[in-house]
Tab-separated table of C-alpha atoms and ligand atoms in Angstrom:
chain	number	residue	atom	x	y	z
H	1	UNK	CA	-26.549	-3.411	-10.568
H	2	UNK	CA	-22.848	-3.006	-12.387
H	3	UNK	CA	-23.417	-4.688	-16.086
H	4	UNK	CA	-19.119	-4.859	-16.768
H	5	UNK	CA	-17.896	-8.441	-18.283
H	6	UNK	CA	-16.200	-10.879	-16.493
H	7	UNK	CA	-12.570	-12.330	-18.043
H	8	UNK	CA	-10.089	-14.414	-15.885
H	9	UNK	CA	-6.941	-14.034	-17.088
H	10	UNK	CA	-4.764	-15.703	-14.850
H	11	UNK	CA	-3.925	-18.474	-12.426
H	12	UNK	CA	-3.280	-16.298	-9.893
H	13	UNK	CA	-3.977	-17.679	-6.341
H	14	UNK	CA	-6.773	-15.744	-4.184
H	15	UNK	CA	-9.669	-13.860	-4.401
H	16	UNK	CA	-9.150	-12.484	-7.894
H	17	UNK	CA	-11.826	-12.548	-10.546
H	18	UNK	CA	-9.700	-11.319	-13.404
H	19	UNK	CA	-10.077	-7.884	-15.244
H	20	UNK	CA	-13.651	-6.330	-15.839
H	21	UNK	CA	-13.743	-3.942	-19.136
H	22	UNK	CA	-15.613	-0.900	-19.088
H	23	UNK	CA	-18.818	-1.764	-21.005
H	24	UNK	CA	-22.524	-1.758	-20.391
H	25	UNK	CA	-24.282	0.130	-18.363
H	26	UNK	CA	-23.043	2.702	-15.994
H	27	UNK	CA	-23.103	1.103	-12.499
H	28	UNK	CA	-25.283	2.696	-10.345
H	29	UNK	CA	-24.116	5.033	-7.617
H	30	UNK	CA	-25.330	8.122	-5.533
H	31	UNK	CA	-22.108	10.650	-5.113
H	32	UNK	CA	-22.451	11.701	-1.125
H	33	UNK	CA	-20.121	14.802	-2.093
H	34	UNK	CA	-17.625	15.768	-4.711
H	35	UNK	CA	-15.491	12.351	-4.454
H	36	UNK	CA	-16.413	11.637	-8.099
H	37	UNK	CA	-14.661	14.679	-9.141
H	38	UNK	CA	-11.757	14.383	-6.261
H	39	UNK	CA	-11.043	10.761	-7.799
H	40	UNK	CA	-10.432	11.597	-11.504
H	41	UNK	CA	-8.441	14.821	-10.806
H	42	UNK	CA	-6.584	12.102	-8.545
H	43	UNK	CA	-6.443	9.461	-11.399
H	44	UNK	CA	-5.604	12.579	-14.244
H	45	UNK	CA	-2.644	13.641	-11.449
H	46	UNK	CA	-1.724	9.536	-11.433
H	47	UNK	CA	-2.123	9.402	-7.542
H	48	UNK	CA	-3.063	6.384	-5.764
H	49	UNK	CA	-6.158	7.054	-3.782
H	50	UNK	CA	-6.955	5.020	-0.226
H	51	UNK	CA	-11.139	4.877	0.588
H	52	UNK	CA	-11.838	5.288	4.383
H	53	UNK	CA	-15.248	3.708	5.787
H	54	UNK	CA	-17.160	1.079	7.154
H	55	UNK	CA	-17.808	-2.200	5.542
H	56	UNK	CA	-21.042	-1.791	3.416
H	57	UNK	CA	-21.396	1.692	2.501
H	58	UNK	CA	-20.429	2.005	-1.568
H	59	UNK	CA	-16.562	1.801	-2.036
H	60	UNK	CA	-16.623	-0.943	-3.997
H	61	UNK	CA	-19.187	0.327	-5.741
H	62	UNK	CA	-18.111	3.942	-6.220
H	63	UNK	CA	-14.856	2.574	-7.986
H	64	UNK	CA	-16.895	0.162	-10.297
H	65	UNK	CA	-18.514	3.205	-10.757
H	66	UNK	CA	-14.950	5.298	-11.539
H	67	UNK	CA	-13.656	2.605	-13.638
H	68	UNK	CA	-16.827	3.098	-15.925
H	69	UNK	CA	-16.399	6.358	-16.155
H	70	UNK	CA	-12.881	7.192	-16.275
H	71	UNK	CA	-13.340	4.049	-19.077
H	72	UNK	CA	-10.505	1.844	-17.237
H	73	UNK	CA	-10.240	-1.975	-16.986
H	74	UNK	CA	-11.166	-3.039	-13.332
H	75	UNK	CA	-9.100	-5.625	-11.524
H	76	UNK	CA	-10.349	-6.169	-8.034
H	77	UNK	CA	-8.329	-8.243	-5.472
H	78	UNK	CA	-9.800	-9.213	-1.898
H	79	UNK	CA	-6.978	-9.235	0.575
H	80	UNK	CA	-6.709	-11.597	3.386
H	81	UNK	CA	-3.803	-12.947	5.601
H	82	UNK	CA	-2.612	-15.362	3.813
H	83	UNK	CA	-2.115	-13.295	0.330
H	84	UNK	CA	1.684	-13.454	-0.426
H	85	UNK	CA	3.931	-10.935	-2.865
H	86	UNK	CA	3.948	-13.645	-5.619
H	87	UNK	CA	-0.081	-13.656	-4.965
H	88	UNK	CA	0.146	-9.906	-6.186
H	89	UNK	CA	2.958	-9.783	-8.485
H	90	UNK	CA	2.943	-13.668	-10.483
H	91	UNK	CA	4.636	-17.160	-10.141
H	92	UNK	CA	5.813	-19.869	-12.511
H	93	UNK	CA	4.072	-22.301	-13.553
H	94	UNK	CA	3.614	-26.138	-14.507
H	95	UNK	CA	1.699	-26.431	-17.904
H	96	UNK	CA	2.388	-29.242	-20.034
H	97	UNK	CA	5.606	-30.377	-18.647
H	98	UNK	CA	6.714	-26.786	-19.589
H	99	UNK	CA	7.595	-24.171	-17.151
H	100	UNK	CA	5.556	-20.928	-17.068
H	101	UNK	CA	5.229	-17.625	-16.349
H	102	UNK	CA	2.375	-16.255	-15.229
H	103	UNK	CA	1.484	-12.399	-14.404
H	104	UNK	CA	-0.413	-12.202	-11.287
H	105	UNK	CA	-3.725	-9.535	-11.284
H	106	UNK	CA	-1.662	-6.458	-9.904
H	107	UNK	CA	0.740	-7.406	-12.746
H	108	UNK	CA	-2.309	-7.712	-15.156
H	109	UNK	CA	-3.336	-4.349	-13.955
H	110	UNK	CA	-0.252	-2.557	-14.085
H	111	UNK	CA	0.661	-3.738	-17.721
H	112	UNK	CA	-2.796	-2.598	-19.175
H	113	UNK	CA	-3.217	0.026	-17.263
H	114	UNK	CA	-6.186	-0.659	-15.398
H	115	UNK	CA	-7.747	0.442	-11.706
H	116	UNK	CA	-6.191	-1.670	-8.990
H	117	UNK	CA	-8.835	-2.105	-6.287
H	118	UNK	CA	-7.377	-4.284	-3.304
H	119	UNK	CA	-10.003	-4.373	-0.967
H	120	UNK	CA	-9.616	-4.252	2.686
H	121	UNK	CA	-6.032	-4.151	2.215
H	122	UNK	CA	-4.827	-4.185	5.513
H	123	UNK	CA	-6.172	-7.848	6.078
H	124	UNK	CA	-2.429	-8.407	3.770
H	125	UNK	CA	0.771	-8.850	5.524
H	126	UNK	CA	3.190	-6.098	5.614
H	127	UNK	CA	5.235	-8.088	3.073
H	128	UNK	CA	2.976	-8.695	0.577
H	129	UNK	CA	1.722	-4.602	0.973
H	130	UNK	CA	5.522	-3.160	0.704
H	131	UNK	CA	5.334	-4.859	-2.605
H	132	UNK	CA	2.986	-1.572	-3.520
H	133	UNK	CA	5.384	1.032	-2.911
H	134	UNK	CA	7.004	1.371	-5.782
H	135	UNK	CA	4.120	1.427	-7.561
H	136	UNK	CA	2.936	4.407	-5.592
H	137	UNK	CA	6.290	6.540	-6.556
H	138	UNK	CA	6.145	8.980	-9.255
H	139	UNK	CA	8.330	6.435	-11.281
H	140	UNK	CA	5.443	3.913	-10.890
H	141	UNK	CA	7.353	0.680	-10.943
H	142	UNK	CA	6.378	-2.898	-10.161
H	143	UNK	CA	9.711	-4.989	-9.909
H	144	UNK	CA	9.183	-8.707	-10.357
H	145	UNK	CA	12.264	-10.575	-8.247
H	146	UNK	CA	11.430	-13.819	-9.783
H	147	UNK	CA	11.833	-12.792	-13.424
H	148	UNK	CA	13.828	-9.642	-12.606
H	149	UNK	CA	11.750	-7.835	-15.052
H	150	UNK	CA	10.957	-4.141	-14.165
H	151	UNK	CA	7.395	-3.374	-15.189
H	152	UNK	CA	6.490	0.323	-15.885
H	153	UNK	CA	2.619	0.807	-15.179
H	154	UNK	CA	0.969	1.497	-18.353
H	155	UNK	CA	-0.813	5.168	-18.752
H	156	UNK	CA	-3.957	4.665	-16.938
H	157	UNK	CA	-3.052	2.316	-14.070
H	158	UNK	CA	-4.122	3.340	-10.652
H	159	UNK	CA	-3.966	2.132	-7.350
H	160	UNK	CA	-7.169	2.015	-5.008
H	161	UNK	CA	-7.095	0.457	-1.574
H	162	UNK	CA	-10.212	-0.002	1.006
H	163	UNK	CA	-9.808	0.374	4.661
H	164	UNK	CA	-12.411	0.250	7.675
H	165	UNK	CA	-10.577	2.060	10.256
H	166	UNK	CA	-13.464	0.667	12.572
H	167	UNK	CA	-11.921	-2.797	12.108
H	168	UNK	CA	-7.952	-1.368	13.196
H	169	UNK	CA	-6.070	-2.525	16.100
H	170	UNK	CA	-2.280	-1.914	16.929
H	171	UNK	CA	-1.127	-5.266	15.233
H	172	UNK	CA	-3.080	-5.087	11.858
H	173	UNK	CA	-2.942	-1.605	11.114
H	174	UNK	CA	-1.919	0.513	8.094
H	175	UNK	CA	1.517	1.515	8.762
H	176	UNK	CA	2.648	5.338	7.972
H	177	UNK	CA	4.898	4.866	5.842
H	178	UNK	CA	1.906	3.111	3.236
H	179	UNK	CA	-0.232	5.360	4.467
H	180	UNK	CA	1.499	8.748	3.104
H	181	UNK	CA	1.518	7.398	-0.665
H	182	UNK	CA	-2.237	7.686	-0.928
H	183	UNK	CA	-4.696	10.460	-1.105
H	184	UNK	CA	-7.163	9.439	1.368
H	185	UNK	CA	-11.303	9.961	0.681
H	186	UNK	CA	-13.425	9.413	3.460
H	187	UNK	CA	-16.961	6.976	3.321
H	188	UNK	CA	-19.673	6.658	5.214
H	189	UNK	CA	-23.147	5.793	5.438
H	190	UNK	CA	-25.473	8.000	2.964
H	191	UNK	CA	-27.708	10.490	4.603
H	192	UNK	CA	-31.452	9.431	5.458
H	193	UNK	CA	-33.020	10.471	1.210
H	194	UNK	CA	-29.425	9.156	-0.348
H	195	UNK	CA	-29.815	5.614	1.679
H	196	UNK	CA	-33.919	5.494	0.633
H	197	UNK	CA	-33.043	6.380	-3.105
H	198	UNK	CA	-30.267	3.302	-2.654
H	199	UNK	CA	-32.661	1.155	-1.130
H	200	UNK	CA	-35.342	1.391	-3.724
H	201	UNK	CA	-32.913	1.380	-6.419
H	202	UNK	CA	-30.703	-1.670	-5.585
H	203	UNK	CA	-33.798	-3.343	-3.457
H	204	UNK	CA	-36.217	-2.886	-5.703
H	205	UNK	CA	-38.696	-2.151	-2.653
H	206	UNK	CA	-41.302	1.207	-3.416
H	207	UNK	CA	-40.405	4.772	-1.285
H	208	UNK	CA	-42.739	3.852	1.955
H	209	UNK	CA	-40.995	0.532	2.216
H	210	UNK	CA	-36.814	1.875	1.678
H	211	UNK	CA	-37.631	4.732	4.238
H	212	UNK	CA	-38.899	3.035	7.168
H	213	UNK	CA	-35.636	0.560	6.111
H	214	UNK	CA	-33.635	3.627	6.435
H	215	UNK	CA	-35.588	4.745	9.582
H	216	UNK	CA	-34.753	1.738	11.254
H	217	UNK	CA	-31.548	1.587	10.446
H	218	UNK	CA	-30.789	4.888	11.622
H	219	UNK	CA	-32.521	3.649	15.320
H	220	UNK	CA	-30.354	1.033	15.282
H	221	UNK	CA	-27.257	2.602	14.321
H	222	UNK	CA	-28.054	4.105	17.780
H	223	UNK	CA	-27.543	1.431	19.756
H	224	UNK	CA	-23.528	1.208	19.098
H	225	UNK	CA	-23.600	3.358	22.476
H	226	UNK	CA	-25.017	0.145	23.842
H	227	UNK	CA	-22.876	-1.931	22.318
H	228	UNK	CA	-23.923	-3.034	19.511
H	229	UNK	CA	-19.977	-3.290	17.384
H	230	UNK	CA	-21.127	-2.907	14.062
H	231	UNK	CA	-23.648	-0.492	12.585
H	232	UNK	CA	-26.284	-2.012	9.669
H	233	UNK	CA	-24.883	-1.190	6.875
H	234	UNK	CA	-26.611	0.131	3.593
H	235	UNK	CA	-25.942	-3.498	2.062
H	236	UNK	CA	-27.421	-5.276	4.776
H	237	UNK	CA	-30.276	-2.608	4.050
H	238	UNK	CA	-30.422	-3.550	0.338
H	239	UNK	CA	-30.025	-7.282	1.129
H	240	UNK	CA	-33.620	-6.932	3.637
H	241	UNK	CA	-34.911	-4.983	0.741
H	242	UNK	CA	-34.352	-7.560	-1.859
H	243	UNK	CA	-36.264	-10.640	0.274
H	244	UNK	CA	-39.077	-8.122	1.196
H	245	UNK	CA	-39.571	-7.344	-2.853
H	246	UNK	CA	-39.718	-10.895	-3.099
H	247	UNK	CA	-42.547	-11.774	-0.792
H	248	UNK	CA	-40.711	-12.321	2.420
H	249	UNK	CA	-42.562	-10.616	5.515
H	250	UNK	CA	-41.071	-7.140	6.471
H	251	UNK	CA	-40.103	-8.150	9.933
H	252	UNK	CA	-38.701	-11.751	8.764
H	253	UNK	CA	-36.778	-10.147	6.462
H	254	UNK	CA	-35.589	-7.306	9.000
H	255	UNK	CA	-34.684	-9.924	11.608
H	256	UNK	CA	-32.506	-12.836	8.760
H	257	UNK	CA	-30.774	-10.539	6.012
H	258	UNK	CA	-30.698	-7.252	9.031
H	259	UNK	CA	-30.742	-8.181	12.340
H	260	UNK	CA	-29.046	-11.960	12.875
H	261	UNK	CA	-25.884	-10.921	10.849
H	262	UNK	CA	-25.226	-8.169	13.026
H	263	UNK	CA	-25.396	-9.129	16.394
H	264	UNK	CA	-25.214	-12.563	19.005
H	265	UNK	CA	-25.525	-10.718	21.668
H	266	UNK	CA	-29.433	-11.634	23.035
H	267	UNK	CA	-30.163	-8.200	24.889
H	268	UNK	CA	-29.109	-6.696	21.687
H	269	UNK	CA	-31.340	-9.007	19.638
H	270	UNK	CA	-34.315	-8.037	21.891
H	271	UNK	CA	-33.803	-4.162	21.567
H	272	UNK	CA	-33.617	-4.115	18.199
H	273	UNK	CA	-36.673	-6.674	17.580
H	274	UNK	CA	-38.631	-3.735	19.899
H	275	UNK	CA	-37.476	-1.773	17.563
H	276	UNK	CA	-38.717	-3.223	14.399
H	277	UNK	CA	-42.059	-3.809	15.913
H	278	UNK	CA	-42.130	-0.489	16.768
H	279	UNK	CA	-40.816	1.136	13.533
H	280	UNK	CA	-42.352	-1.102	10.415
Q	301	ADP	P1	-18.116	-1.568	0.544
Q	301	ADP	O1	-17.216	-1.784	-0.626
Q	301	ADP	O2	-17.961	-0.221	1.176
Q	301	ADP	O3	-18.056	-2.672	1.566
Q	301	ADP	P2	-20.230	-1.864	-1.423
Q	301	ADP	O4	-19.786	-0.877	-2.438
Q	301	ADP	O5	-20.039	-3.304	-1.742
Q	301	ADP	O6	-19.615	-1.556	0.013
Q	301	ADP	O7	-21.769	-1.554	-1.124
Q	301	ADP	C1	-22.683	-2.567	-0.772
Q	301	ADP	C2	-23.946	-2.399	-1.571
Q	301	ADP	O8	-24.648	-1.242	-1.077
Q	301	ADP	C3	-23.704	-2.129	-3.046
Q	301	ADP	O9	-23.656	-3.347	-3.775
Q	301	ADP	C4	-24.902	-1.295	-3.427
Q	301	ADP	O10	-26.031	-2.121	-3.668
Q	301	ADP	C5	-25.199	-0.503	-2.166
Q	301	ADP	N1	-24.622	0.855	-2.082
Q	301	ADP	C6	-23.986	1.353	-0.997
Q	301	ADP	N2	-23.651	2.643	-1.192
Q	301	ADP	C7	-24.082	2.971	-2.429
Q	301	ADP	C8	-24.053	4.173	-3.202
Q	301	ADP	N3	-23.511	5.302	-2.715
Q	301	ADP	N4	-24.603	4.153	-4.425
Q	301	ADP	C9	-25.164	3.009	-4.905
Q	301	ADP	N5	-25.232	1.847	-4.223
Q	301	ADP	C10	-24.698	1.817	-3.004
């Protein structure tokens, strides 16, 4: 579990829960490969880095993780359709008859110099994401319009974006010329002992219990040849885990926090109920 603090900071409209100092505990997460050591030689070379995977498998985590090390100020931002420039960058403000400014959380970030983690960025309009670029150049620039102020990102600041290419289609995709500013990692699932450590860890479930989890999962992941859209992901995993450690059945647990979320789809729903029965 991450341990940083919590401090809103701004007014900014949208899924932003202000800046999170380093602090605490490290937050717990199992490296699949070298991207810890990929990301700070990326962060010491002041290149924006892009994280490729599915929903659920430790980006957000790894760069909660990154922040703590690299001993950076997080500021997380969830994109979504409707998240405009002035979202991103700030807007004036009505406060006691007086008029306002007031940085928005890429703003925030830039200033201080923190991580910049917009997740699932391409949910954003193409508008709102051009407002990036310049950020991304080696002169790492964030130009207001309103306030015609031109903010130079304080040593330190770095821009992370999520993407599931899974989710891509030719209207909401990444274009080219965002995607060629950013070093690219790939994610994906943790092999079979990574996912069980995980499982135990963040479940709080013993070893027998997180691998036949992980078994399961890995049966089920089978089925997108049948199918099935999404795979279980290693949160749904730890989210089973987590009502199983408290007292909830295996198999009711499998079927509310693993099974119902994934799928409608009633010959699904019966395949993989055979396949809990015959796997816990
Ligand atoms: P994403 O950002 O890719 O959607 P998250 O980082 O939110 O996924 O991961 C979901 C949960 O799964 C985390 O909160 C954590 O409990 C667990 N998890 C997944 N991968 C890892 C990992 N490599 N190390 C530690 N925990 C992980």
């Amino acid at each position: 579990m991450t341990d940083l603090q919590s401090q809103p900071v701004s007014a900014a409209r949208g899924a932003f829960d202000g800046v999170r100092h380093p602090g605490g505990a490290e937050p717990y997460y199992v490296a699949s490969g070298n991207e810890v050591e990929v990301f700070g030689t990326a962060h010491a070379a002041g290149l924006p880095v892009m994280l490729k995977g599915p929903t659920g498998c430790g980006k957000t985590r790894f760069v909660e993780h990154m922040a703590w090390r690299l001993n950076r100020p997080l500021v997380t931002i969830a994109c979504h359709d409707d998240l405009s420039a002035s979202d991103l960058t700030g807007r004036y403000l009505i406060r006691g008859g007086e008029t306002v400014w007031s940085d928005g959380p890429l703003t925030v970030a830039a200033r201080m110099g923190a991580i910049c983690y917009l997740d699932e960025v391409v949910e954003a309009r193409q508008d709102t994401i051009v407002v990036l670029h310049p950020l991304t150049d080696d002169r790492r620039l964030l130009p207001i319009d309103k306030t015609g102020e031109l903010v130079e990102a304080a040593p330190g600041f770095q821009l992370v974006i999520s993407y599931n290419p899974g989710y891509q289609h030719a209207l909401k995709d990444l274009k080219p010329s965002t995607r060629q500013r950013f070093v690219a990692l790939e994610f994906d699932f943790p092999d079979a002992a990574r996912e069980a450590d995980i499982v135990m860890h963040e479940g709080g479930v013993d070893r027998a219990a997180a691998t036949s989890l992980v078994r399961l999962s890995g049966r089920i992941r089978a089925l997108r040849d049948q199918g099935l859209a999404e795979a279980p992901s290693t949160r749904l995993l730890v989210s089973t885990a987590r009502l199983m450690a408290r007292g909830i059945p295996a198999a009711q647990a499998c079927r509310v926090a693993l099974v119902n979320p994934l799928t409608d789809d009633p010959d699904l729903l019966a395949a993989i109920s055979d396949l809990i029965s015959a796997t816990l």
